[in-house]
Short mmCIF file of C-alpha atoms in Angstrom, two decimals:
data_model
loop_
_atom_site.label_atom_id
_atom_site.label_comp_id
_atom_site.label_asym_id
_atom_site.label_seq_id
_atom_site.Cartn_x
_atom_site.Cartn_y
_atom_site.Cartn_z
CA UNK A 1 -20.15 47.80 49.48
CA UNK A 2 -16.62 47.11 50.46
CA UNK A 3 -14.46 45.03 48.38
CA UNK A 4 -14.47 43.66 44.97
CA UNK A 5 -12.41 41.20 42.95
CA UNK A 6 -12.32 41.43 39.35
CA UNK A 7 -11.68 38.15 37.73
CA UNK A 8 -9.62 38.66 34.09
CA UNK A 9 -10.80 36.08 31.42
CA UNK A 10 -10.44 35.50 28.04
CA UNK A 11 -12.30 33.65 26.04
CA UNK A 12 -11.37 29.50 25.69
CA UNK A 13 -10.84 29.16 22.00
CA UNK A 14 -9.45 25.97 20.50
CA UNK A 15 -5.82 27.06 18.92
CA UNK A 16 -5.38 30.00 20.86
CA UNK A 17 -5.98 29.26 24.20
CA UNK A 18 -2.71 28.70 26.48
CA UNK A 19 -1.25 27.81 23.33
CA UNK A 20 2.51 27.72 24.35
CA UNK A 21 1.06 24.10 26.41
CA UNK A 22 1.11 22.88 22.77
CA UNK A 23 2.14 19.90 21.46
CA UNK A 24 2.36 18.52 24.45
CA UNK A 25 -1.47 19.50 24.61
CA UNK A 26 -3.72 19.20 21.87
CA UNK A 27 -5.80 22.68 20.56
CA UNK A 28 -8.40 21.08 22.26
CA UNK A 29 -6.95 19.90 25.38
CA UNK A 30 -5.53 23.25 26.15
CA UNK A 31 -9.19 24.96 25.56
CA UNK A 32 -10.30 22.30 28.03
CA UNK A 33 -7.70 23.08 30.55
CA UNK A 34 -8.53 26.77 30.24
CA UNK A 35 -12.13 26.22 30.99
CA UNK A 36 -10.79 24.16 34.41
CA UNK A 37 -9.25 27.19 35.08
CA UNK A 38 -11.81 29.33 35.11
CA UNK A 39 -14.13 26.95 37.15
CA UNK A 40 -12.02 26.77 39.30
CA UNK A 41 -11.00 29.90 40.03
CA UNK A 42 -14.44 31.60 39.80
CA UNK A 43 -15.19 29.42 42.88
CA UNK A 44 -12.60 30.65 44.96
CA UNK A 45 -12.80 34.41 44.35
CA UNK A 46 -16.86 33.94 45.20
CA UNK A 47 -15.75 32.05 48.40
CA UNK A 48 -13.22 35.00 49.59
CA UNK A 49 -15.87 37.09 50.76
CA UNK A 50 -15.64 39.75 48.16
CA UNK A 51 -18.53 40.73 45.23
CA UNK A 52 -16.73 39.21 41.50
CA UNK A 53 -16.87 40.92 38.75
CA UNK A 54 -15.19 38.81 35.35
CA UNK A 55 -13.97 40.93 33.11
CA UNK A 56 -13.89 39.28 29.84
CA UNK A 57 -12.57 39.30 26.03
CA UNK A 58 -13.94 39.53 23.16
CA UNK A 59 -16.60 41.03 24.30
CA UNK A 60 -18.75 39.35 21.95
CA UNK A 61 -18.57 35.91 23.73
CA UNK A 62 -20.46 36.59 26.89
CA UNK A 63 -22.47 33.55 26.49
CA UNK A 64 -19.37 31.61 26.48
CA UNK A 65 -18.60 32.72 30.23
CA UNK A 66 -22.70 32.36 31.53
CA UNK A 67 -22.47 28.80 29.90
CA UNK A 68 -19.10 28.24 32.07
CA UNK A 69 -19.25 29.77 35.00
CA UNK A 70 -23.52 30.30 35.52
CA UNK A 71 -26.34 32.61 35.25
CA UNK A 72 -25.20 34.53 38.56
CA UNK A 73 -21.89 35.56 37.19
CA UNK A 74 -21.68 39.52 36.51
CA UNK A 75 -19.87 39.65 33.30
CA UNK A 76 -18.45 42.75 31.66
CA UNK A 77 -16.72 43.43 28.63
CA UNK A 78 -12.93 44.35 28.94
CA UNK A 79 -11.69 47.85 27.45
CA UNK A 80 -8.38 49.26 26.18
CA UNK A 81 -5.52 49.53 24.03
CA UNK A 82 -3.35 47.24 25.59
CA UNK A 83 -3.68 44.84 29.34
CA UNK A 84 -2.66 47.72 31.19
CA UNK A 85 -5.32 50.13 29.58
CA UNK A 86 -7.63 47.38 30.02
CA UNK A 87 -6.73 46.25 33.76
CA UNK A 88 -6.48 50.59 34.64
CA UNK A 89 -10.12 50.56 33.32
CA UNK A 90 -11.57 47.68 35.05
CA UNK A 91 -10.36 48.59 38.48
CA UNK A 92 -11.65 52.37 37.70
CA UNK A 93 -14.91 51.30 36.79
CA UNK A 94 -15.31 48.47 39.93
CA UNK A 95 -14.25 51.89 42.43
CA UNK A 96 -16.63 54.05 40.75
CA UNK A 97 -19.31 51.88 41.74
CA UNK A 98 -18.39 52.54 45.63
CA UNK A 99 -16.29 50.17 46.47
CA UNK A 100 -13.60 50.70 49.59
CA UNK A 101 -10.79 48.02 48.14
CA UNK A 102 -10.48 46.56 44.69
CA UNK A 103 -8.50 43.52 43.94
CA UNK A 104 -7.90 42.48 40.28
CA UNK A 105 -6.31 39.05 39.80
CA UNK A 106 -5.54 36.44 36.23
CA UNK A 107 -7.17 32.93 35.84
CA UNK A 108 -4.03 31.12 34.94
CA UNK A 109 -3.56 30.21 38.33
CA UNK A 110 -6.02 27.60 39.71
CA UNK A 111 -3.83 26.55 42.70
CA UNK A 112 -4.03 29.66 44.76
CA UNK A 113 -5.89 29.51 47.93
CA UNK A 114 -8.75 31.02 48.87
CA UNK A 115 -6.62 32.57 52.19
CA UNK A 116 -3.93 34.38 49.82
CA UNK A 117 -6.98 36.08 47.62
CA UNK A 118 -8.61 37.17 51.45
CA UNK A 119 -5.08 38.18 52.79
CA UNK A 120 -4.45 40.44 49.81
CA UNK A 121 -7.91 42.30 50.98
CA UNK A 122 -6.89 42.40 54.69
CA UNK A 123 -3.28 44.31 53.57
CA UNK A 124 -4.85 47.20 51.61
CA UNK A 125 -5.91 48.15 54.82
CA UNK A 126 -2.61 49.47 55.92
CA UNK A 127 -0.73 50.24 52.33
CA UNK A 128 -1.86 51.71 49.03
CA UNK A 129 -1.23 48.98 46.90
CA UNK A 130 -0.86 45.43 47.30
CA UNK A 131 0.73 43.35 44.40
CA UNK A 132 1.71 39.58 44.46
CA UNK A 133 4.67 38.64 41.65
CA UNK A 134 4.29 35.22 39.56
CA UNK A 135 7.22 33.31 39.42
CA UNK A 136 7.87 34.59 35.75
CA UNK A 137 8.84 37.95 36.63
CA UNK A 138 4.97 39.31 36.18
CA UNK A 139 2.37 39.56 38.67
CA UNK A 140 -1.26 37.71 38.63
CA UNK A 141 -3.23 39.72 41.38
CA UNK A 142 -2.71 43.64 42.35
CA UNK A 143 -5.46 45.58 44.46
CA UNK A 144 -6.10 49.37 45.55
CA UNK A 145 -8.23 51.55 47.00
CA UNK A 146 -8.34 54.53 44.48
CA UNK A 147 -6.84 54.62 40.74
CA UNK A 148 -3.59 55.76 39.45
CA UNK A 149 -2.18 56.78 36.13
CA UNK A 150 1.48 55.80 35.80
CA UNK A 151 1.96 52.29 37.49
CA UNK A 152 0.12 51.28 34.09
CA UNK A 153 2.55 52.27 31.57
CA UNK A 154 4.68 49.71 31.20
CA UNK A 155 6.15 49.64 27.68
CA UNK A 156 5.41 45.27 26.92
CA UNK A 157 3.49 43.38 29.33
CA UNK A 158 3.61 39.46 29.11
CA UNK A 159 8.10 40.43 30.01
CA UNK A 160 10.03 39.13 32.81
CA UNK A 161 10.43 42.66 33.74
CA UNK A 162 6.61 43.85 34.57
CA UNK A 163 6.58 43.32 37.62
CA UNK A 164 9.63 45.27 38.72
CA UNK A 165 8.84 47.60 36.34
CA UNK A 166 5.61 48.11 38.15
CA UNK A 167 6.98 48.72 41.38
CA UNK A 168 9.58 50.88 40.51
CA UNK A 169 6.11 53.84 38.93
CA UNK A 170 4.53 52.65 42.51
CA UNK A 171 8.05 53.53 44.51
CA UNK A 172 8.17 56.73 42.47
CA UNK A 173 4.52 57.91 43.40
CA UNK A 174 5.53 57.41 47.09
CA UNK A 175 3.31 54.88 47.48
CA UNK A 176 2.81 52.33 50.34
CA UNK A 177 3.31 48.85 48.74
CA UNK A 178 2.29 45.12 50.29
CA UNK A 179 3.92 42.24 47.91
CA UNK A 180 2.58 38.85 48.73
CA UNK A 181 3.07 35.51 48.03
CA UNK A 182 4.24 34.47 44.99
CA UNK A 183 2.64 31.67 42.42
CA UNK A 184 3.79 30.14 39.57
CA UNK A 185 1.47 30.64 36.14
CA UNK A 186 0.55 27.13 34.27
CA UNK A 187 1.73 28.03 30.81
CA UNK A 188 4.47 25.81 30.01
CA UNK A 189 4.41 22.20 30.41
CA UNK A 190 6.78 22.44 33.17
CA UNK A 191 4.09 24.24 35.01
CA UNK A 192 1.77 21.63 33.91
CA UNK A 193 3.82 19.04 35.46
CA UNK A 194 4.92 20.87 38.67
CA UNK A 195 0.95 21.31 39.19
CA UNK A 196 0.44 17.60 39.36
CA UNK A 197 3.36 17.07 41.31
CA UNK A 198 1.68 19.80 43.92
CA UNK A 199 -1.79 18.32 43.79
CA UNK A 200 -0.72 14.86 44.36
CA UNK A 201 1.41 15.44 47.17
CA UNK A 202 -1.33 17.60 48.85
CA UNK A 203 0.56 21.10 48.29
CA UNK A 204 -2.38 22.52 46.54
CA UNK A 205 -5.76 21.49 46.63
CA UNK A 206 -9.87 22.38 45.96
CA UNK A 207 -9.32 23.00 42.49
CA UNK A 208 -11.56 19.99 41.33
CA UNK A 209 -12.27 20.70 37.57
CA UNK A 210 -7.94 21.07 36.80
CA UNK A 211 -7.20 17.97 38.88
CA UNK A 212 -9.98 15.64 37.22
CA UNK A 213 -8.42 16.89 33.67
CA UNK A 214 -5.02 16.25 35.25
CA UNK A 215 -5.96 12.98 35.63
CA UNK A 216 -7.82 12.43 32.09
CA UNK A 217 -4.08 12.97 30.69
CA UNK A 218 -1.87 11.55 33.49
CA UNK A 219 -0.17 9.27 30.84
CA UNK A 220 1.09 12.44 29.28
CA UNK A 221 2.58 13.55 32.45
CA UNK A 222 3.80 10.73 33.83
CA UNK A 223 5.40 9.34 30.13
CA UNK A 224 7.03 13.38 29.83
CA UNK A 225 8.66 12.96 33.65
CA UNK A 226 10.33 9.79 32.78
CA UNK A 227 11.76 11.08 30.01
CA UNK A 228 13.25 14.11 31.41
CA UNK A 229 14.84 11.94 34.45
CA UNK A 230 16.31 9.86 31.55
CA UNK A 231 17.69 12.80 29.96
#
């Protein structure tokens, strides 16, 4: 065993799931989104070479996940306090099964490419840690090759400040550090919107299952563009 890449889910639930998308999203539309997401994702992380883990919440919903994303999946329940507690865990438990490198990456992020999930594998060869910023001021993937304690404790995740906040407990262990590319997280409409823009204009592609439901509501997009050009 080499590398691993834990997948972080949560569960697609109508009225809580990427909720800040609504109203320009029905409850149900956004749970639908989510689960494009997932598909989507899942079948990039099993195409970059690595064994997937999907770490999930609750942990009473596991049939949720084997209904979305297959009987072949290896599901596990996520633990912790808080996401760091619960990301520190998962990445602890994935080493401890023998594992050289572990990556752990979101699912809010369909676009990525396959390359920049490999590439993030390929670095921890040469540094400690490698950790790729979103363009909210967070991060969506970070990897290692043995656990630590203190790059965790970051008073409030979900901040525009986490991922420099991060950096600065890695900088103070003396730690070797790779930051890749960044992304932009679909949470916002804006991101919504930016993603079609991408997709149809061939910046992003294989991400099937969020472009077909991009096109089940291109009205929406398309009526929300005009009116911020008008504006």
């Amino acid at each position: 065993m080499t590398d691993a890449l834990i997948l972080f889910a949560i569960i697609p639930a109508v009225g809580k799931t990427k909720s800040r998308l609504m109203p320009f999203l029905t409850a149900e539309e956004c749970t639908s989104l989510y689960s494009c997401f997932l598909k989507d994702i899942y079948r990039k992380a099993k195409a970059a070479g690595a064994d997937v883990y999907v770490f999930f919440t609750p942990r009473d919903k596991k049939s949720v996940f084997r209904t979305l994303l297959g009987e072949d999946a290896v599901l596990l329940p996520q633990h912790g306090e808080d996401l760091g507690q619960k990301m520190k865990n998962a990445i602890g438990a994935v080493l401890r099964m023998g594992y050289d490198k572990v990556v752990l990456m979101g699912t809010d992020i369909p676009h990525i490419h396959t390359e920049t999930i490999r590439n993030a594998f390929d670095n921890l060869d040469q540094k400690d840690i490698v950790i790729h910023p979103a363009l909210d001021g967070g991060y969506y993937l970070i990897g290692m090759k043995q656990e630590y304690e203190s790059i965790w404790n970051i008073r409030r995740y979900g901040t525009n400040t986490v991922m420099y906040d991060t950096l600065q407990h890695m900088k103070a262990e003396n730690l070797s550090i790779s930051v890749g590319q960044m992304y932009y997280d679909i949470d916002r409409k804006e991101d919504l919107r930016q993603l079609w823009s991408d997709i149809q204009r061939g910046a992003v592609c294989n991400c099937p299952e969020t472009t077909a439901f991009l096109e089940s509501i291109r009205h929406k997009l398309e009526s929300s563009h005009r009116r911020e050009q008008r504006k």
